[in-house]
Amino acid sequence: MAKMLSFDLSVARFANRIKQSIGRVLSPLCKVITLSGDGGITFIGISLLLVFFRTTRQAGLVSLLAMAIGTVIANAIVKPLVGRKRPFRTTISLFYKFWVDAGVLPAGGYSFPSGHTTAAMSFAAALFLCLPGGWMWLAFLIPIAMGFTRIYFGVHYATDVLAGMVLGLLCTLLGLFIFHRLMLWDAFADWANSASIV
């Protein structure tokens, strides 16, 4: 536990040093990124758009399945079970100071794992696994950027973010498995392969 907290603090210090050096330029961009993950709305919206087109439908559906599974596991099961408080809840800690330095971004509920990062990884992994092109590995920059902003603003520990990445990837693999099982149902396969969703 002490080693984990030491790791979390080292990463938080690193993020705070970046904030101190280029925060004036970086903070607005980080805020846009982190707020885009609120409720997973951005990822859900893009995934729904992908469902409209036959060539991207699998990626959209797998992403939606993965995010739904991730939301249930992270928010309804793991967070209450672990019960880890947000880093800034202990007002005498350096984490609280970093949170204040970064602008006091509001965040409620428990901290572990990061729901924003879980959703971002679910979305990115679905793109990587379901869309063609050797450049799709770039999709993983999405959860990396999201996870960094959560640490940058002091609303998550680094280990929360890493757990969110692992959970998001596992949820995507499960979502892909469910999709392939659904494809065994002729009616679903016909719809999934049709030119139009209606």
mmCIF file with all atom_site columns, C-alpha atoms in Angstrom:
data_model
loop_
_atom_site.group_PDB
_atom_site.id
_atom_site.type_symbol
_atom_site.label_atom_id
_atom_site.label_alt_id
_atom_site.label_comp_id
_atom_site.label_asym_id
_atom_site.label_entity_id
_atom_site.label_seq_id
_atom_site.pdbx_PDB_ins_code
_atom_site.Cartn_x
_atom_site.Cartn_y
_atom_site.Cartn_z
_atom_site.occupancy
_atom_site.B_iso_or_equiv
_atom_site.pdbx_formal_charge
_atom_site.auth_seq_id
_atom_site.auth_comp_id
_atom_site.auth_asym_id
_atom_site.auth_atom_id
_atom_site.pdbx_PDB_model_num
ATOM 1   C CA . MET A 1 1   ? 0.000   0.000   0.000   1.00 0.00 ? 1   MET A CA 1
ATOM 2   C CA . ALA A 1 2   ? 2.848   2.374   0.868   1.00 0.00 ? 2   ALA A CA 1
ATOM 3   C CA . LYS A 1 3   ? 4.576   1.629   -2.450  1.00 0.00 ? 3   LYS A CA 1
ATOM 4   C CA . MET A 1 4   ? 1.343   2.280   -4.328  1.00 0.00 ? 4   MET A CA 1
ATOM 5   C CA . LEU A 1 5   ? 0.851   5.607   -2.559  1.00 0.00 ? 5   LEU A CA 1
ATOM 6   C CA . SER A 1 6   ? 4.489   6.534   -3.231  1.00 0.00 ? 6   SER A CA 1
ATOM 7   C CA . PHE A 1 7   ? 3.960   5.802   -6.924  1.00 0.00 ? 7   PHE A CA 1
ATOM 8   C CA . ASP A 1 8   ? 0.749   7.841   -6.951  1.00 0.00 ? 8   ASP A CA 1
ATOM 9   C CA . LEU A 1 9   ? 2.496   10.769  -5.289  1.00 0.00 ? 9   LEU A CA 1
ATOM 10  C CA . SER A 1 10  ? 5.433   10.652  -7.719  1.00 0.00 ? 10  SER A CA 1
ATOM 11  C CA . VAL A 1 11  ? 3.105   10.801  -10.706 1.00 0.00 ? 11  VAL A CA 1
ATOM 12  C CA . ALA A 1 12  ? 1.036   13.578  -9.104  1.00 0.00 ? 12  ALA A CA 1
ATOM 13  C CA . ARG A 1 13  ? 4.210   15.585  -8.459  1.00 0.00 ? 13  ARG A CA 1
ATOM 14  C CA . PHE A 1 14  ? 5.235   15.127  -12.082 1.00 0.00 ? 14  PHE A CA 1
ATOM 15  C CA . ALA A 1 15  ? 1.828   16.347  -13.297 1.00 0.00 ? 15  ALA A CA 1
ATOM 16  C CA . ASN A 1 16  ? 2.013   19.311  -10.921 1.00 0.00 ? 16  ASN A CA 1
ATOM 17  C CA . ARG A 1 17  ? 5.472   20.257  -12.236 1.00 0.00 ? 17  ARG A CA 1
ATOM 18  C CA . ILE A 1 18  ? 4.050   20.280  -15.746 1.00 0.00 ? 18  ILE A CA 1
ATOM 19  C CA . LYS A 1 19  ? 1.180   22.426  -14.493 1.00 0.00 ? 19  LYS A CA 1
ATOM 20  C CA . GLN A 1 20  ? 3.627   24.894  -12.922 1.00 0.00 ? 20  GLN A CA 1
ATOM 21  C CA . SER A 1 21  ? 5.751   25.157  -16.061 1.00 0.00 ? 21  SER A CA 1
ATOM 22  C CA . ILE A 1 22  ? 3.218   25.234  -18.929 1.00 0.00 ? 22  ILE A CA 1
ATOM 23  C CA . GLY A 1 23  ? -0.130  25.225  -17.161 1.00 0.00 ? 23  GLY A CA 1
ATOM 24  C CA . ARG A 1 24  ? -1.285  28.496  -18.697 1.00 0.00 ? 24  ARG A CA 1
ATOM 25  C CA . VAL A 1 25  ? -1.186  26.878  -22.126 1.00 0.00 ? 25  VAL A CA 1
ATOM 26  C CA . LEU A 1 26  ? -1.952  23.289  -21.161 1.00 0.00 ? 26  LEU A CA 1
ATOM 27  C CA . SER A 1 27  ? -4.745  23.694  -18.591 1.00 0.00 ? 27  SER A CA 1
ATOM 28  C CA . PRO A 1 28  ? -7.504  24.823  -21.013 1.00 0.00 ? 28  PRO A CA 1
ATOM 29  C CA . LEU A 1 29  ? -6.777  21.873  -23.313 1.00 0.00 ? 29  LEU A CA 1
ATOM 30  C CA . CYS A 1 30  ? -6.702  19.442  -20.382 1.00 0.00 ? 30  CYS A CA 1
ATOM 31  C CA . LYS A 1 31  ? -10.011 20.798  -19.140 1.00 0.00 ? 31  LYS A CA 1
ATOM 32  C CA . VAL A 1 32  ? -11.665 20.244  -22.528 1.00 0.00 ? 32  VAL A CA 1
ATOM 33  C CA . ILE A 1 33  ? -10.328 16.685  -22.612 1.00 0.00 ? 33  ILE A CA 1
ATOM 34  C CA . THR A 1 34  ? -11.372 15.801  -19.079 1.00 0.00 ? 34  THR A CA 1
ATOM 35  C CA . LEU A 1 35  ? -14.845 17.368  -19.386 1.00 0.00 ? 35  LEU A CA 1
ATOM 36  C CA . SER A 1 36  ? -15.409 15.513  -22.666 1.00 0.00 ? 36  SER A CA 1
ATOM 37  C CA . GLY A 1 37  ? -15.386 12.320  -20.601 1.00 0.00 ? 37  GLY A CA 1
ATOM 38  C CA . ASP A 1 38  ? -18.129 13.424  -18.186 1.00 0.00 ? 38  ASP A CA 1
ATOM 39  C CA . GLY A 1 39  ? -20.781 10.734  -18.330 1.00 0.00 ? 39  GLY A CA 1
ATOM 40  C CA . GLY A 1 40  ? -18.975 9.250   -21.323 1.00 0.00 ? 40  GLY A CA 1
ATOM 41  C CA . ILE A 1 41  ? -21.185 11.469  -23.491 1.00 0.00 ? 41  ILE A CA 1
ATOM 42  C CA . THR A 1 42  ? -18.543 12.212  -26.141 1.00 0.00 ? 42  THR A CA 1
ATOM 43  C CA . PHE A 1 43  ? -17.573 8.553   -26.532 1.00 0.00 ? 43  PHE A CA 1
ATOM 44  C CA . ILE A 1 44  ? -21.206 7.446   -26.567 1.00 0.00 ? 44  ILE A CA 1
ATOM 45  C CA . GLY A 1 45  ? -22.067 10.065  -29.191 1.00 0.00 ? 45  GLY A CA 1
ATOM 46  C CA . ILE A 1 46  ? -19.206 9.062   -31.494 1.00 0.00 ? 46  ILE A CA 1
ATOM 47  C CA . SER A 1 47  ? -19.989 5.369   -31.021 1.00 0.00 ? 47  SER A CA 1
ATOM 48  C CA . LEU A 1 48  ? -23.633 5.949   -31.960 1.00 0.00 ? 48  LEU A CA 1
ATOM 49  C CA . LEU A 1 49  ? -22.475 7.784   -35.061 1.00 0.00 ? 49  LEU A CA 1
ATOM 50  C CA . LEU A 1 50  ? -20.246 4.829   -35.982 1.00 0.00 ? 50  LEU A CA 1
ATOM 51  C CA . VAL A 1 51  ? -23.252 2.509   -35.747 1.00 0.00 ? 51  VAL A CA 1
ATOM 52  C CA . PHE A 1 52  ? -24.902 4.365   -38.644 1.00 0.00 ? 52  PHE A CA 1
ATOM 53  C CA . PHE A 1 53  ? -22.317 3.121   -41.146 1.00 0.00 ? 53  PHE A CA 1
ATOM 54  C CA . ARG A 1 54  ? -21.859 -0.540  -42.036 1.00 0.00 ? 54  ARG A CA 1
ATOM 55  C CA . THR A 1 55  ? -18.067 -0.386  -42.186 1.00 0.00 ? 55  THR A CA 1
ATOM 56  C CA . THR A 1 56  ? -17.796 1.096   -38.671 1.00 0.00 ? 56  THR A CA 1
ATOM 57  C CA . ARG A 1 57  ? -20.865 -0.508  -37.084 1.00 0.00 ? 57  ARG A CA 1
ATOM 58  C CA . GLN A 1 58  ? -18.944 -3.241  -35.289 1.00 0.00 ? 58  GLN A CA 1
ATOM 59  C CA . ALA A 1 59  ? -16.611 -0.687  -33.669 1.00 0.00 ? 59  ALA A CA 1
ATOM 60  C CA . GLY A 1 60  ? -19.562 1.418   -32.540 1.00 0.00 ? 60  GLY A CA 1
ATOM 61  C CA . LEU A 1 61  ? -21.499 -1.518  -31.113 1.00 0.00 ? 61  LEU A CA 1
ATOM 62  C CA . VAL A 1 62  ? -18.499 -3.059  -29.360 1.00 0.00 ? 62  VAL A CA 1
ATOM 63  C CA . SER A 1 63  ? -17.624 0.339   -27.907 1.00 0.00 ? 63  SER A CA 1
ATOM 64  C CA . LEU A 1 64  ? -21.171 0.833   -26.582 1.00 0.00 ? 64  LEU A CA 1
ATOM 65  C CA . LEU A 1 65  ? -21.232 -2.667  -25.101 1.00 0.00 ? 65  LEU A CA 1
ATOM 66  C CA . ALA A 1 66  ? -17.824 -2.170  -23.484 1.00 0.00 ? 66  ALA A CA 1
ATOM 67  C CA . MET A 1 67  ? -18.739 1.207   -22.001 1.00 0.00 ? 67  MET A CA 1
ATOM 68  C CA . ALA A 1 68  ? -22.015 -0.157  -20.618 1.00 0.00 ? 68  ALA A CA 1
ATOM 69  C CA . ILE A 1 69  ? -20.208 -3.103  -19.012 1.00 0.00 ? 69  ILE A CA 1
ATOM 70  C CA . GLY A 1 70  ? -17.460 -0.802  -17.720 1.00 0.00 ? 70  GLY A CA 1
ATOM 71  C CA . THR A 1 71  ? -19.950 1.603   -16.173 1.00 0.00 ? 71  THR A CA 1
ATOM 72  C CA . VAL A 1 72  ? -21.679 -1.183  -14.284 1.00 0.00 ? 72  VAL A CA 1
ATOM 73  C CA . ILE A 1 73  ? -18.453 -2.817  -13.091 1.00 0.00 ? 73  ILE A CA 1
ATOM 74  C CA . ALA A 1 74  ? -16.627 0.418   -12.197 1.00 0.00 ? 74  ALA A CA 1
ATOM 75  C CA . ASN A 1 75  ? -19.432 2.495   -10.715 1.00 0.00 ? 75  ASN A CA 1
ATOM 76  C CA . ALA A 1 76  ? -21.833 -0.076  -9.315  1.00 0.00 ? 76  ALA A CA 1
ATOM 77  C CA . ILE A 1 77  ? -19.400 -2.757  -8.151  1.00 0.00 ? 77  ILE A CA 1
ATOM 78  C CA . VAL A 1 78  ? -15.721 -1.824  -7.803  1.00 0.00 ? 78  VAL A CA 1
ATOM 79  C CA . LYS A 1 79  ? -15.975 1.780   -6.578  1.00 0.00 ? 79  LYS A CA 1
ATOM 80  C CA . PRO A 1 80  ? -18.357 1.012   -3.679  1.00 0.00 ? 80  PRO A CA 1
ATOM 81  C CA . LEU A 1 81  ? -16.470 -2.180  -2.879  1.00 0.00 ? 81  LEU A CA 1
ATOM 82  C CA . VAL A 1 82  ? -13.032 -0.515  -2.710  1.00 0.00 ? 82  VAL A CA 1
ATOM 83  C CA . GLY A 1 83  ? -14.321 2.775   -1.303  1.00 0.00 ? 83  GLY A CA 1
ATOM 84  C CA . ARG A 1 84  ? -11.183 4.773   -2.092  1.00 0.00 ? 84  ARG A CA 1
ATOM 85  C CA . LYS A 1 85  ? -11.623 8.478   -1.442  1.00 0.00 ? 85  LYS A CA 1
ATOM 86  C CA . ARG A 1 86  ? -10.620 11.100  -3.979  1.00 0.00 ? 86  ARG A CA 1
ATOM 87  C CA . PRO A 1 87  ? -7.008  12.332  -3.609  1.00 0.00 ? 87  PRO A CA 1
ATOM 88  C CA . PHE A 1 88  ? -8.097  15.831  -2.589  1.00 0.00 ? 88  PHE A CA 1
ATOM 89  C CA . ARG A 1 89  ? -10.351 14.634  0.254   1.00 0.00 ? 89  ARG A CA 1
ATOM 90  C CA . THR A 1 90  ? -7.424  14.679  2.701   1.00 0.00 ? 90  THR A CA 1
ATOM 91  C CA . THR A 1 91  ? -6.883  18.429  3.021   1.00 0.00 ? 91  THR A CA 1
ATOM 92  C CA . ILE A 1 92  ? -3.488  18.162  4.712   1.00 0.00 ? 92  ILE A CA 1
ATOM 93  C CA . SER A 1 93  ? -1.981  16.114  1.862   1.00 0.00 ? 93  SER A CA 1
ATOM 94  C CA . LEU A 1 94  ? 0.067   17.195  -1.144  1.00 0.00 ? 94  LEU A CA 1
ATOM 95  C CA . PHE A 1 95  ? -2.709  15.792  -3.335  1.00 0.00 ? 95  PHE A CA 1
ATOM 96  C CA . TYR A 1 96  ? -5.045  18.442  -1.964  1.00 0.00 ? 96  TYR A CA 1
ATOM 97  C CA . LYS A 1 97  ? -2.469  21.150  -2.734  1.00 0.00 ? 97  LYS A CA 1
ATOM 98  C CA . PHE A 1 98  ? -2.088  19.846  -6.296  1.00 0.00 ? 98  PHE A CA 1
ATOM 99  C CA . TRP A 1 99  ? -5.886  19.818  -6.702  1.00 0.00 ? 99  TRP A CA 1
ATOM 100 C CA . VAL A 1 100 ? -6.113  23.445  -5.558  1.00 0.00 ? 100 VAL A CA 1
ATOM 101 C CA . ASP A 1 101 ? -3.183  24.447  -7.803  1.00 0.00 ? 101 ASP A CA 1
ATOM 102 C CA . ALA A 1 102 ? -4.961  22.871  -10.775 1.00 0.00 ? 102 ALA A CA 1
ATOM 103 C CA . GLY A 1 103 ? -8.171  24.828  -10.246 1.00 0.00 ? 103 GLY A CA 1
ATOM 104 C CA . VAL A 1 104 ? -10.362 22.804  -7.841  1.00 0.00 ? 104 VAL A CA 1
ATOM 105 C CA . LEU A 1 105 ? -12.118 20.663  -10.441 1.00 0.00 ? 105 LEU A CA 1
ATOM 106 C CA . PRO A 1 106 ? -15.225 19.178  -8.784  1.00 0.00 ? 106 PRO A CA 1
ATOM 107 C CA . ALA A 1 107 ? -15.517 15.398  -8.604  1.00 0.00 ? 107 ALA A CA 1
ATOM 108 C CA . GLY A 1 108 ? -17.823 13.276  -6.485  1.00 0.00 ? 108 GLY A CA 1
ATOM 109 C CA . GLY A 1 109 ? -18.054 9.646   -5.515  1.00 0.00 ? 109 GLY A CA 1
ATOM 110 C CA . TYR A 1 110 ? -15.222 7.238   -5.022  1.00 0.00 ? 110 TYR A CA 1
ATOM 111 C CA . SER A 1 111 ? -11.907 7.312   -6.838  1.00 0.00 ? 111 SER A CA 1
ATOM 112 C CA . PHE A 1 112 ? -10.943 3.742   -7.810  1.00 0.00 ? 112 PHE A CA 1
ATOM 113 C CA . PRO A 1 113 ? -11.038 3.027   -10.704 1.00 0.00 ? 113 PRO A CA 1
ATOM 114 C CA . SER A 1 114 ? -11.238 6.078   -12.952 1.00 0.00 ? 114 SER A CA 1
ATOM 115 C CA . GLY A 1 115 ? -14.560 5.958   -14.792 1.00 0.00 ? 115 GLY A CA 1
ATOM 116 C CA . HIS A 1 116 ? -13.407 8.531   -17.345 1.00 0.00 ? 116 HIS A CA 1
ATOM 117 C CA . THR A 1 117 ? -10.360 6.442   -18.204 1.00 0.00 ? 117 THR A CA 1
ATOM 118 C CA . THR A 1 118 ? -12.380 3.215   -18.290 1.00 0.00 ? 118 THR A CA 1
ATOM 119 C CA . ALA A 1 119 ? -14.735 4.733   -20.866 1.00 0.00 ? 119 ALA A CA 1
ATOM 120 C CA . ALA A 1 120 ? -11.869 6.224   -22.878 1.00 0.00 ? 120 ALA A CA 1
ATOM 121 C CA . MET A 1 121 ? -10.028 2.902   -22.997 1.00 0.00 ? 121 MET A CA 1
ATOM 122 C CA . SER A 1 122 ? -13.205 1.002   -23.901 1.00 0.00 ? 122 SER A CA 1
ATOM 123 C CA . PHE A 1 123 ? -13.765 3.379   -26.801 1.00 0.00 ? 123 PHE A CA 1
ATOM 124 C CA . ALA A 1 124 ? -10.135 3.352   -27.976 1.00 0.00 ? 124 ALA A CA 1
ATOM 125 C CA . ALA A 1 125 ? -9.725  -0.420  -27.740 1.00 0.00 ? 125 ALA A CA 1
ATOM 126 C CA . ALA A 1 126 ? -12.923 -0.940  -29.748 1.00 0.00 ? 126 ALA A CA 1
ATOM 127 C CA . LEU A 1 127 ? -11.563 1.294   -32.506 1.00 0.00 ? 127 LEU A CA 1
ATOM 128 C CA . PHE A 1 128 ? -8.233  -0.528  -32.455 1.00 0.00 ? 128 PHE A CA 1
ATOM 129 C CA . LEU A 1 129 ? -9.744  -4.018  -32.534 1.00 0.00 ? 129 LEU A CA 1
ATOM 130 C CA . CYS A 1 130 ? -12.602 -3.386  -34.966 1.00 0.00 ? 130 CYS A CA 1
ATOM 131 C CA . LEU A 1 131 ? -11.373 -0.867  -37.527 1.00 0.00 ? 131 LEU A CA 1
ATOM 132 C CA . PRO A 1 132 ? -8.778  -1.580  -40.218 1.00 0.00 ? 132 PRO A CA 1
ATOM 133 C CA . GLY A 1 133 ? -5.552  0.353   -40.596 1.00 0.00 ? 133 GLY A CA 1
ATOM 134 C CA . GLY A 1 134 ? -2.135  0.092   -39.004 1.00 0.00 ? 134 GLY A CA 1
ATOM 135 C CA . TRP A 1 135 ? -2.506  3.595   -37.585 1.00 0.00 ? 135 TRP A CA 1
ATOM 136 C CA . MET A 1 136 ? -5.416  2.664   -35.301 1.00 0.00 ? 136 MET A CA 1
ATOM 137 C CA . TRP A 1 137 ? -2.982  2.183   -32.409 1.00 0.00 ? 137 TRP A CA 1
ATOM 138 C CA . LEU A 1 138 ? -3.102  5.976   -32.203 1.00 0.00 ? 138 LEU A CA 1
ATOM 139 C CA . ALA A 1 139 ? -6.552  5.532   -30.637 1.00 0.00 ? 139 ALA A CA 1
ATOM 140 C CA . PHE A 1 140 ? -4.755  4.598   -27.407 1.00 0.00 ? 140 PHE A CA 1
ATOM 141 C CA . LEU A 1 141 ? -3.630  8.221   -27.108 1.00 0.00 ? 141 LEU A CA 1
ATOM 142 C CA . ILE A 1 142 ? -7.240  8.935   -26.077 1.00 0.00 ? 142 ILE A CA 1
ATOM 143 C CA . PRO A 1 143 ? -7.164  7.046   -22.745 1.00 0.00 ? 143 PRO A CA 1
ATOM 144 C CA . ILE A 1 144 ? -3.587  8.179   -22.129 1.00 0.00 ? 144 ILE A CA 1
ATOM 145 C CA . ALA A 1 145 ? -4.633  11.811  -22.540 1.00 0.00 ? 145 ALA A CA 1
ATOM 146 C CA . MET A 1 146 ? -7.796  11.293  -20.491 1.00 0.00 ? 146 MET A CA 1
ATOM 147 C CA . GLY A 1 147 ? -5.936  9.545   -17.709 1.00 0.00 ? 147 GLY A CA 1
ATOM 148 C CA . PHE A 1 148 ? -3.290  12.249  -17.592 1.00 0.00 ? 148 PHE A CA 1
ATOM 149 C CA . THR A 1 149 ? -5.902  14.992  -17.239 1.00 0.00 ? 149 THR A CA 1
ATOM 150 C CA . ARG A 1 150 ? -7.543  13.165  -14.323 1.00 0.00 ? 150 ARG A CA 1
ATOM 151 C CA . ILE A 1 151 ? -4.199  13.116  -12.515 1.00 0.00 ? 151 ILE A CA 1
ATOM 152 C CA . TYR A 1 152 ? -3.348  16.641  -13.680 1.00 0.00 ? 152 TYR A CA 1
ATOM 153 C CA . PHE A 1 153 ? -6.494  18.035  -12.038 1.00 0.00 ? 153 PHE A CA 1
ATOM 154 C CA . GLY A 1 154 ? -5.959  15.998  -8.899  1.00 0.00 ? 154 GLY A CA 1
ATOM 155 C CA . VAL A 1 155 ? -9.246  14.094  -9.036  1.00 0.00 ? 155 VAL A CA 1
ATOM 156 C CA . HIS A 1 156 ? -7.641  10.651  -9.402  1.00 0.00 ? 156 HIS A CA 1
ATOM 157 C CA . TYR A 1 157 ? -4.568  8.771   -8.301  1.00 0.00 ? 157 TYR A CA 1
ATOM 158 C CA . ALA A 1 158 ? -2.329  7.310   -11.005 1.00 0.00 ? 158 ALA A CA 1
ATOM 159 C CA . THR A 1 159 ? -3.299  3.806   -9.878  1.00 0.00 ? 159 THR A CA 1
ATOM 160 C CA . ASP A 1 160 ? -6.981  4.713   -10.412 1.00 0.00 ? 160 ASP A CA 1
ATOM 161 C CA . VAL A 1 161 ? -6.130  5.612   -13.983 1.00 0.00 ? 161 VAL A CA 1
ATOM 162 C CA . LEU A 1 162 ? -4.095  2.447   -14.609 1.00 0.00 ? 162 LEU A CA 1
ATOM 163 C CA . ALA A 1 163 ? -6.927  0.341   -13.194 1.00 0.00 ? 163 ALA A CA 1
ATOM 164 C CA . GLY A 1 164 ? -9.371  2.158   -15.482 1.00 0.00 ? 164 GLY A CA 1
ATOM 165 C CA . MET A 1 165 ? -7.195  1.338   -18.491 1.00 0.00 ? 165 MET A CA 1
ATOM 166 C CA . VAL A 1 166 ? -7.030  -2.350  -17.603 1.00 0.00 ? 166 VAL A CA 1
ATOM 167 C CA . LEU A 1 167 ? -10.760 -2.498  -16.874 1.00 0.00 ? 167 LEU A CA 1
ATOM 168 C CA . GLY A 1 168 ? -11.614 -0.681  -20.103 1.00 0.00 ? 168 GLY A CA 1
ATOM 169 C CA . LEU A 1 169 ? -9.528  -3.119  -22.150 1.00 0.00 ? 169 LEU A CA 1
ATOM 170 C CA . LEU A 1 170 ? -11.095 -6.146  -20.453 1.00 0.00 ? 170 LEU A CA 1
ATOM 171 C CA . CYS A 1 171 ? -14.581 -4.726  -20.991 1.00 0.00 ? 171 CYS A CA 1
ATOM 172 C CA . THR A 1 172 ? -13.827 -4.232  -24.679 1.00 0.00 ? 172 THR A CA 1
ATOM 173 C CA . LEU A 1 173 ? -12.685 -7.841  -25.029 1.00 0.00 ? 173 LEU A CA 1
ATOM 174 C CA . LEU A 1 174 ? -15.903 -8.925  -23.324 1.00 0.00 ? 174 LEU A CA 1
ATOM 175 C CA . GLY A 1 175 ? -17.921 -6.591  -25.550 1.00 0.00 ? 175 GLY A CA 1
ATOM 176 C CA . LEU A 1 176 ? -16.234 -8.080  -28.626 1.00 0.00 ? 176 LEU A CA 1
ATOM 177 C CA . PHE A 1 177 ? -17.051 -11.592 -27.405 1.00 0.00 ? 177 PHE A CA 1
ATOM 178 C CA . ILE A 1 178 ? -20.714 -10.641 -26.885 1.00 0.00 ? 178 ILE A CA 1
ATOM 179 C CA . PHE A 1 179 ? -20.830 -9.049  -30.347 1.00 0.00 ? 179 PHE A CA 1
ATOM 180 C CA . HIS A 1 180 ? -19.528 -12.235 -31.974 1.00 0.00 ? 180 HIS A CA 1
ATOM 181 C CA . ARG A 1 181 ? -22.080 -14.294 -30.051 1.00 0.00 ? 181 ARG A CA 1
ATOM 182 C CA . LEU A 1 182 ? -24.856 -11.978 -31.253 1.00 0.00 ? 182 LEU A CA 1
ATOM 183 C CA . MET A 1 183 ? -23.611 -12.381 -34.815 1.00 0.00 ? 183 MET A CA 1
ATOM 184 C CA . LEU A 1 184 ? -24.603 -16.061 -34.588 1.00 0.00 ? 184 LEU A CA 1
ATOM 185 C CA . TRP A 1 185 ? -28.215 -14.841 -34.492 1.00 0.00 ? 185 TRP A CA 1
ATOM 186 C CA . ASP A 1 186 ? -29.232 -14.443 -38.128 1.00 0.00 ? 186 ASP A CA 1
ATOM 187 C CA . ALA A 1 187 ? -31.514 -11.466 -37.566 1.00 0.00 ? 187 ALA A CA 1
ATOM 188 C CA . PHE A 1 188 ? -28.780 -9.549  -35.750 1.00 0.00 ? 188 PHE A CA 1
ATOM 189 C CA . ALA A 1 189 ? -26.149 -10.483 -38.339 1.00 0.00 ? 189 ALA A CA 1
ATOM 190 C CA . ASP A 1 190 ? -28.422 -9.332  -41.172 1.00 0.00 ? 190 ASP A CA 1
ATOM 191 C CA . TRP A 1 191 ? -28.958 -6.005  -39.411 1.00 0.00 ? 191 TRP A CA 1
ATOM 192 C CA . ALA A 1 192 ? -25.277 -5.568  -38.522 1.00 0.00 ? 192 ALA A CA 1
ATOM 193 C CA . ASN A 1 193 ? -24.243 -6.182  -42.117 1.00 0.00 ? 193 ASN A CA 1
ATOM 194 C CA . SER A 1 194 ? -26.987 -4.100  -43.733 1.00 0.00 ? 194 SER A CA 1
ATOM 195 C CA . ALA A 1 195 ? -26.257 -0.819  -45.488 1.00 0.00 ? 195 ALA A CA 1
ATOM 196 C CA . SER A 1 196 ? -28.719 1.040   -43.254 1.00 0.00 ? 196 SER A CA 1
ATOM 197 C CA . ILE A 1 197 ? -29.518 0.710   -39.557 1.00 0.00 ? 197 ILE A CA 1
ATOM 198 C CA . VAL A 1 198 ? -33.267 1.106   -40.209 1.00 0.00 ? 198 VAL A CA 1
#
